[in-house]
Amino acid sequence: MEDVVPLLLLLLCVSSAAAQLCAPDASNGYKVRLSLLTALGDEAYVWNDSEMFLFRAAMAFAMRTADGQNYNVSNVLVCDETPRVSFWFVVTSPLNSSLLVERRQVEEAVRKSRNRINSAFLLTDNTLEFLGIPPTLVAPTPPSSPPWLIVFGVVMGAVGAGIVLVLGTSVMQSRREKKKAQTGFEEGEEESRAEGNGAASDSVYNLSFSDDDRLTQM
Amino acid sequence: MDTPGSAEQMQDDEPKDIAERPQWDNQLQYVLTCIGFTVGLGSVWRFPYLCQTYGGGAFLIPYFIALVFEGLPLLHIELAIGQRLRMGSIGVWNSISPYMGGLGVASLAVSFLISLFYNMIIAWILWYLFHSFQSPLPWRDCPINLNHTGYVSECEKATAVNYFWYRETLNITPNIETSGSFQWWLVLCLATAWCLVYICFIRGIETIGKAIYVTVSFPYLVLTIFLIKSLTLPGATDGLIYLFTPDWETLKNPDVWLDASTQIFFSMCLGFGGLIAFSSYSVQKNNCERDALIVGFMNTFTSIYASIPIFAILGFKANENFNKCRNWNILRLTNSFNIGNENITLENYDDWFNHFNHTDPSEVKSLNLKTCNLQTFLDESASGTGLAFIVFTEAVIHMPGSQVWAVLFFIMLFSLGLSSMFGNLEGILTPLLDLNIIPAWIPKEVLTGLICLTSFTVALIFTLGSGNYWLGIFNNYVGSMPLLIIAFFEIISVVYIYGINRFNDDIEWMTGKRPNIYWQATWRFISPLMLLVVCVAYVVVTAEKRPTYNAWNPDYVNFPLADVQPYPEWVYAICVLLSVLPIVSIPLVAFYRFMGFFKKYIMDRNNPNPYQKE
């Protein structure tokens, strides 16, 4: 009986210490928020203790990758779980379990392994949020040549070819007509000259001849 | 009084006198070209906006009245005189009365100035078209800033669509005084636009007539596709109800009547000289009354037909934004009160909100939840380039298969603009050919090329950083007042100087029947009176307030709201010049002719010629 009481007291101390280490708005902690239904819809899994265990393991993995020290699942403390699902977590140092790891170090670790943590839960940067750690934006890789210039080139090429074609056909047509006019129709030319009062060769509608009575008052 | 003998003699002389004048391959080409000219970008992006601003279905009433009493009579006159006198605008007005020759010059000047900025709009359409072949569409996301910490601040404050239009397309300067430099990508697009126009316009109506089959029918095809698609989108009915719900109160506002009259007027492209040019290539014995009615009604039908899918899609966009707003609120509530993910839905949002308001009102207040109102989102419509390049592009992002819709939409706009450009350019080419100032050894291909090259060079001012502001000036000052004045003088010249009886005889000779009482009444009294009232009202309305423009200024306090700036003095002088220069030729030519006549009169008095009839 006498051994139990100090053990109980110790447990109480430890748990209260743990409770003091991890609390909402802790200075070295981060709030995590998951949106399972938004990300996965019908295929969403239920958030339970096993999933929480996975999270703590993933965080330990991230800390190990960033730090090199041997972090364990027990070094990641979680509290204030809500049905949202959201919770706070802190990371304790593997050397001293009452010492919290600095905020910045945790942030670095999370950023480094963000992709791995996301994939462990089949979530994305938007659906697995670390409040206070904005996701690094991935700049889209600029294509080697802007696609619009390609379309522009195609259109201009087609139009240019079309213009050359049309101009070419009209040049050929005028050459053909010139040849025709030179070889034949010399008598025809004289005939039309006598017939049309000189108006035939003009392409102008001769106003002064036919429209005169339209302009004068009657 | 007309002597039928002389008219028929003219008919016989025609094949020899006017053997060189080109002709339409068939009447369908001619009517389609006129329809294509009148149905332009305004049918798609100005009419629906006016309909929505002025009380939906109720706007159709002043619109139809303006069509019947102003649009159709003027249309009939232009088609008839072009067909009868077989010349472009300068020749036609010179024939009708030498004193009115200035009208033709005015039409020529207006057509030239309008084709400058109209093709710039087509260049913008091409730019968007070229960019529609990417996935995702480039106006969907904001670009990331240099140190990868977030999005470009200008884009974050405004929306990605706005940023793409104002910054990546126009690279617009904060005000009109800052000219900026030539934007090389816009120069390329403008060159493409002019080359495309040139290849269709290269031999005048010969090539236009072939191109028109595609450019006129394609928009109707695309509009039908959009109609079917848009009616399946959620929120489409909201948009349509919003568009067509008549608000009879607006009919009491004189602005509605003024806007309806001017819209009919500009939409029918009257006073450009393009319609006169087109009808001058037609056969003389053609029923121009039927053509006028067909063109007029097709124009109105297309405007109404286009506004249905436009507004269905705008309703869809408003619905999307409304849901986004509400979902944002839901997320705020969920995160703040740590309720299960997606427990709050759009349907039960109100219940949850009330519950939290009761239990913890201070917390709810601190969340700064947005008030989401569908009406506000529906009101966010626009006209003109704003509709096509901002509002519609945003709607297209939300539609599945965005690239297809974007490509279809911009090709449709391109066809609509191209067929209108044909009319503008024929309004320049035909009078120039008729004036006979072009030496005969210059082939038509070179002449059309020169016109396109000159227009391209002058239009380079629209590729500057401040180009959009200058385009707005051209649009407001060239494409409005001068046309009204030209049209007014047109109808006065034909009815009172040429003589309405002579005109009736001409039409009887051409179509076989005399115009009925409707045409007589509108030509003699109703249309001139209506035009005069609209002219005066327009001048009064535009002159009474200091003109301002909306500038896109990222440093503005209330950015992204538009920075409303007044025009500086020198710009205002240019505006006035643009309005006055085209129409100054009307009095100038009349005065010049009068001086010539006066001189001749004095000379005849002093040296009487016995051979001349007294």
Short mmCIF file of N, CA and C in Angstrom, two decimals, chain B residues 338-394:
data_model
loop_
_atom_site.label_atom_id
_atom_site.label_comp_id
_atom_site.label_asym_id
_atom_site.label_seq_id
_atom_site.Cartn_x
_atom_site.Cartn_y
_atom_site.Cartn_z
N ASN B 338 -15.36 24.23 -33.62
CA ASN B 338 -14.86 22.85 -33.63
C ASN B 338 -15.94 21.80 -33.77
N ILE B 339 -16.88 22.06 -34.63
CA ILE B 339 -17.92 21.07 -34.90
C ILE B 339 -17.36 20.11 -35.95
N GLY B 340 -17.95 18.95 -36.04
CA GLY B 340 -17.47 17.96 -37.00
C GLY B 340 -17.46 18.51 -38.42
N ASN B 341 -16.49 18.04 -39.16
CA ASN B 341 -16.33 18.46 -40.54
C ASN B 341 -17.60 18.16 -41.33
N GLU B 342 -18.12 19.15 -42.03
CA GLU B 342 -19.30 19.00 -42.89
C GLU B 342 -20.56 18.63 -42.13
N ASN B 343 -20.62 18.95 -40.84
CA ASN B 343 -21.89 18.81 -40.14
C ASN B 343 -22.81 19.94 -40.52
N ILE B 344 -22.21 21.11 -40.70
CA ILE B 344 -23.00 22.25 -41.15
C ILE B 344 -23.03 22.21 -42.67
N THR B 345 -24.20 22.19 -43.23
CA THR B 345 -24.32 22.21 -44.69
C THR B 345 -25.05 23.48 -45.11
N LEU B 346 -25.15 23.67 -46.42
CA LEU B 346 -25.86 24.84 -46.92
C LEU B 346 -27.30 24.87 -46.43
N GLU B 347 -27.86 23.66 -46.28
CA GLU B 347 -29.28 23.60 -45.91
C GLU B 347 -29.50 23.95 -44.45
N ASN B 348 -28.68 23.38 -43.56
CA ASN B 348 -28.95 23.60 -42.14
C ASN B 348 -28.13 24.74 -41.56
N TYR B 349 -27.49 25.53 -42.45
CA TYR B 349 -26.62 26.60 -41.99
C TYR B 349 -27.37 27.56 -41.06
N ASP B 350 -28.58 27.92 -41.48
CA ASP B 350 -29.32 28.92 -40.69
C ASP B 350 -29.59 28.42 -39.27
N ASP B 351 -29.94 27.12 -39.13
CA ASP B 351 -30.22 26.58 -37.80
C ASP B 351 -28.99 26.65 -36.91
N TRP B 352 -27.90 26.20 -37.47
CA TRP B 352 -26.64 26.23 -36.69
C TRP B 352 -26.28 27.66 -36.32
N PHE B 353 -26.44 28.57 -37.29
CA PHE B 353 -26.07 29.97 -37.04
C PHE B 353 -26.88 30.55 -35.89
N ASN B 354 -28.18 30.28 -35.92
CA ASN B 354 -29.03 30.79 -34.85
C ASN B 354 -28.64 30.21 -33.51
N HIS B 355 -28.36 28.92 -33.52
CA HIS B 355 -27.95 28.22 -32.28
C HIS B 355 -26.72 28.90 -31.68
N PHE B 356 -25.72 29.15 -32.53
CA PHE B 356 -24.48 29.75 -32.02
C PHE B 356 -24.69 31.21 -31.63
N ASN B 357 -25.55 31.87 -32.35
CA ASN B 357 -25.81 33.26 -32.02
C ASN B 357 -26.42 33.39 -30.63
N HIS B 358 -27.24 32.39 -30.31
CA HIS B 358 -27.85 32.37 -28.98
C HIS B 358 -26.83 32.06 -27.90
N THR B 359 -26.03 31.03 -28.15
CA THR B 359 -25.15 30.55 -27.08
C THR B 359 -23.92 31.42 -26.91
N ASP B 360 -23.37 31.94 -28.03
CA ASP B 360 -22.11 32.67 -27.91
C ASP B 360 -22.07 33.82 -28.92
N PRO B 361 -22.91 34.84 -28.71
CA PRO B 361 -23.01 35.89 -29.74
C PRO B 361 -21.73 36.67 -29.95
N SER B 362 -20.92 36.85 -28.89
CA SER B 362 -19.70 37.64 -29.07
C SER B 362 -18.72 36.92 -29.98
N GLU B 363 -18.61 35.62 -29.81
CA GLU B 363 -17.72 34.83 -30.65
C GLU B 363 -18.16 34.90 -32.11
N VAL B 364 -19.48 34.76 -32.30
CA VAL B 364 -20.00 34.79 -33.67
C VAL B 364 -19.69 36.13 -34.32
N LYS B 365 -19.82 37.19 -33.50
CA LYS B 365 -19.57 38.52 -34.05
C LYS B 365 -18.11 38.66 -34.47
N SER B 366 -17.22 38.08 -33.64
CA SER B 366 -15.79 38.25 -33.93
C SER B 366 -15.37 37.54 -35.19
N LEU B 367 -16.24 36.63 -35.68
CA LEU B 367 -15.86 35.89 -36.88
C LEU B 367 -15.98 36.73 -38.15
N ASN B 368 -16.71 37.86 -38.06
CA ASN B 368 -16.93 38.70 -39.26
C ASN B 368 -17.47 37.91 -40.43
N LEU B 369 -18.58 37.21 -40.16
CA LEU B 369 -19.17 36.43 -41.24
C LEU B 369 -19.71 37.36 -42.32
N LYS B 370 -19.58 36.94 -43.58
CA LYS B 370 -20.05 37.78 -44.68
C LYS B 370 -21.56 37.61 -44.85
N THR B 371 -22.20 38.69 -45.25
CA THR B 371 -23.61 38.55 -45.62
C THR B 371 -23.64 38.15 -47.08
N CYS B 372 -24.18 36.98 -47.36
CA CYS B 372 -24.19 36.48 -48.71
C CYS B 372 -25.56 36.72 -49.31
N ASN B 373 -25.59 37.51 -50.36
CA ASN B 373 -26.86 37.84 -50.99
C ASN B 373 -26.75 37.52 -52.47
N LEU B 374 -27.62 36.65 -52.95
CA LEU B 374 -27.56 36.25 -54.36
C LEU B 374 -27.76 37.45 -55.28
N GLN B 375 -28.61 38.38 -54.82
CA GLN B 375 -28.90 39.55 -55.65
C GLN B 375 -27.64 40.36 -55.92
N THR B 376 -26.79 40.53 -54.88
CA THR B 376 -25.56 41.30 -55.07
C THR B 376 -24.68 40.66 -56.12
N PHE B 377 -24.61 39.33 -56.09
CA PHE B 377 -23.78 38.66 -57.08
C PHE B 377 -24.38 38.77 -58.47
N LEU B 378 -25.71 38.73 -58.57
CA LEU B 378 -26.34 38.88 -59.87
C LEU B 378 -26.13 40.28 -60.42
N ASP B 379 -26.04 41.27 -59.51
CA ASP B 379 -25.85 42.64 -59.98
C ASP B 379 -24.46 42.87 -60.52
N GLU B 380 -23.56 41.93 -60.25
CA GLU B 380 -22.17 42.14 -60.67
C GLU B 380 -21.99 41.89 -62.15
N SER B 381 -22.86 42.42 -62.96
CA SER B 381 -22.67 42.16 -64.38
C SER B 381 -21.91 43.32 -64.96
N ALA B 382 -21.61 43.23 -66.20
CA ALA B 382 -20.87 44.29 -66.85
C ALA B 382 -21.24 44.29 -68.31
N SER B 383 -20.80 45.29 -69.01
CA SER B 383 -21.00 45.33 -70.44
C SER B 383 -19.66 45.51 -71.10
N GLY B 384 -19.65 45.34 -72.36
CA GLY B 384 -18.43 45.58 -73.10
C GLY B 384 -17.35 44.58 -72.76
N THR B 385 -16.10 45.09 -72.82
CA THR B 385 -14.97 44.21 -72.60
C THR B 385 -15.03 43.59 -71.21
N GLY B 386 -15.59 44.28 -70.25
CA GLY B 386 -15.73 43.74 -68.90
C GLY B 386 -16.52 42.45 -68.90
N LEU B 387 -17.59 42.39 -69.71
CA LEU B 387 -18.41 41.18 -69.74
C LEU B 387 -17.63 40.01 -70.31
N ALA B 388 -16.97 40.26 -71.44
CA ALA B 388 -16.30 39.14 -72.11
C ALA B 388 -15.06 38.70 -71.37
N PHE B 389 -14.23 39.66 -70.97
CA PHE B 389 -12.91 39.29 -70.48
C PHE B 389 -12.82 39.13 -68.98
N ILE B 390 -13.81 39.56 -68.24
CA ILE B 390 -13.74 39.41 -66.79
C ILE B 390 -14.86 38.50 -66.31
N VAL B 391 -16.09 38.91 -66.57
CA VAL B 391 -17.21 38.17 -66.01
C VAL B 391 -17.34 36.79 -66.65
N PHE B 392 -17.32 36.75 -67.98
CA PHE B 392 -17.53 35.48 -68.65
C PHE B 392 -16.39 34.52 -68.46
N THR B 393 -15.15 35.03 -68.46
CA THR B 393 -14.00 34.15 -68.25
C THR B 393 -14.05 33.55 -66.86
N GLU B 394 -14.56 34.31 -65.89
CA GLU B 394 -14.68 33.74 -64.56
C GLU B 394 -15.71 32.63 -64.54
#
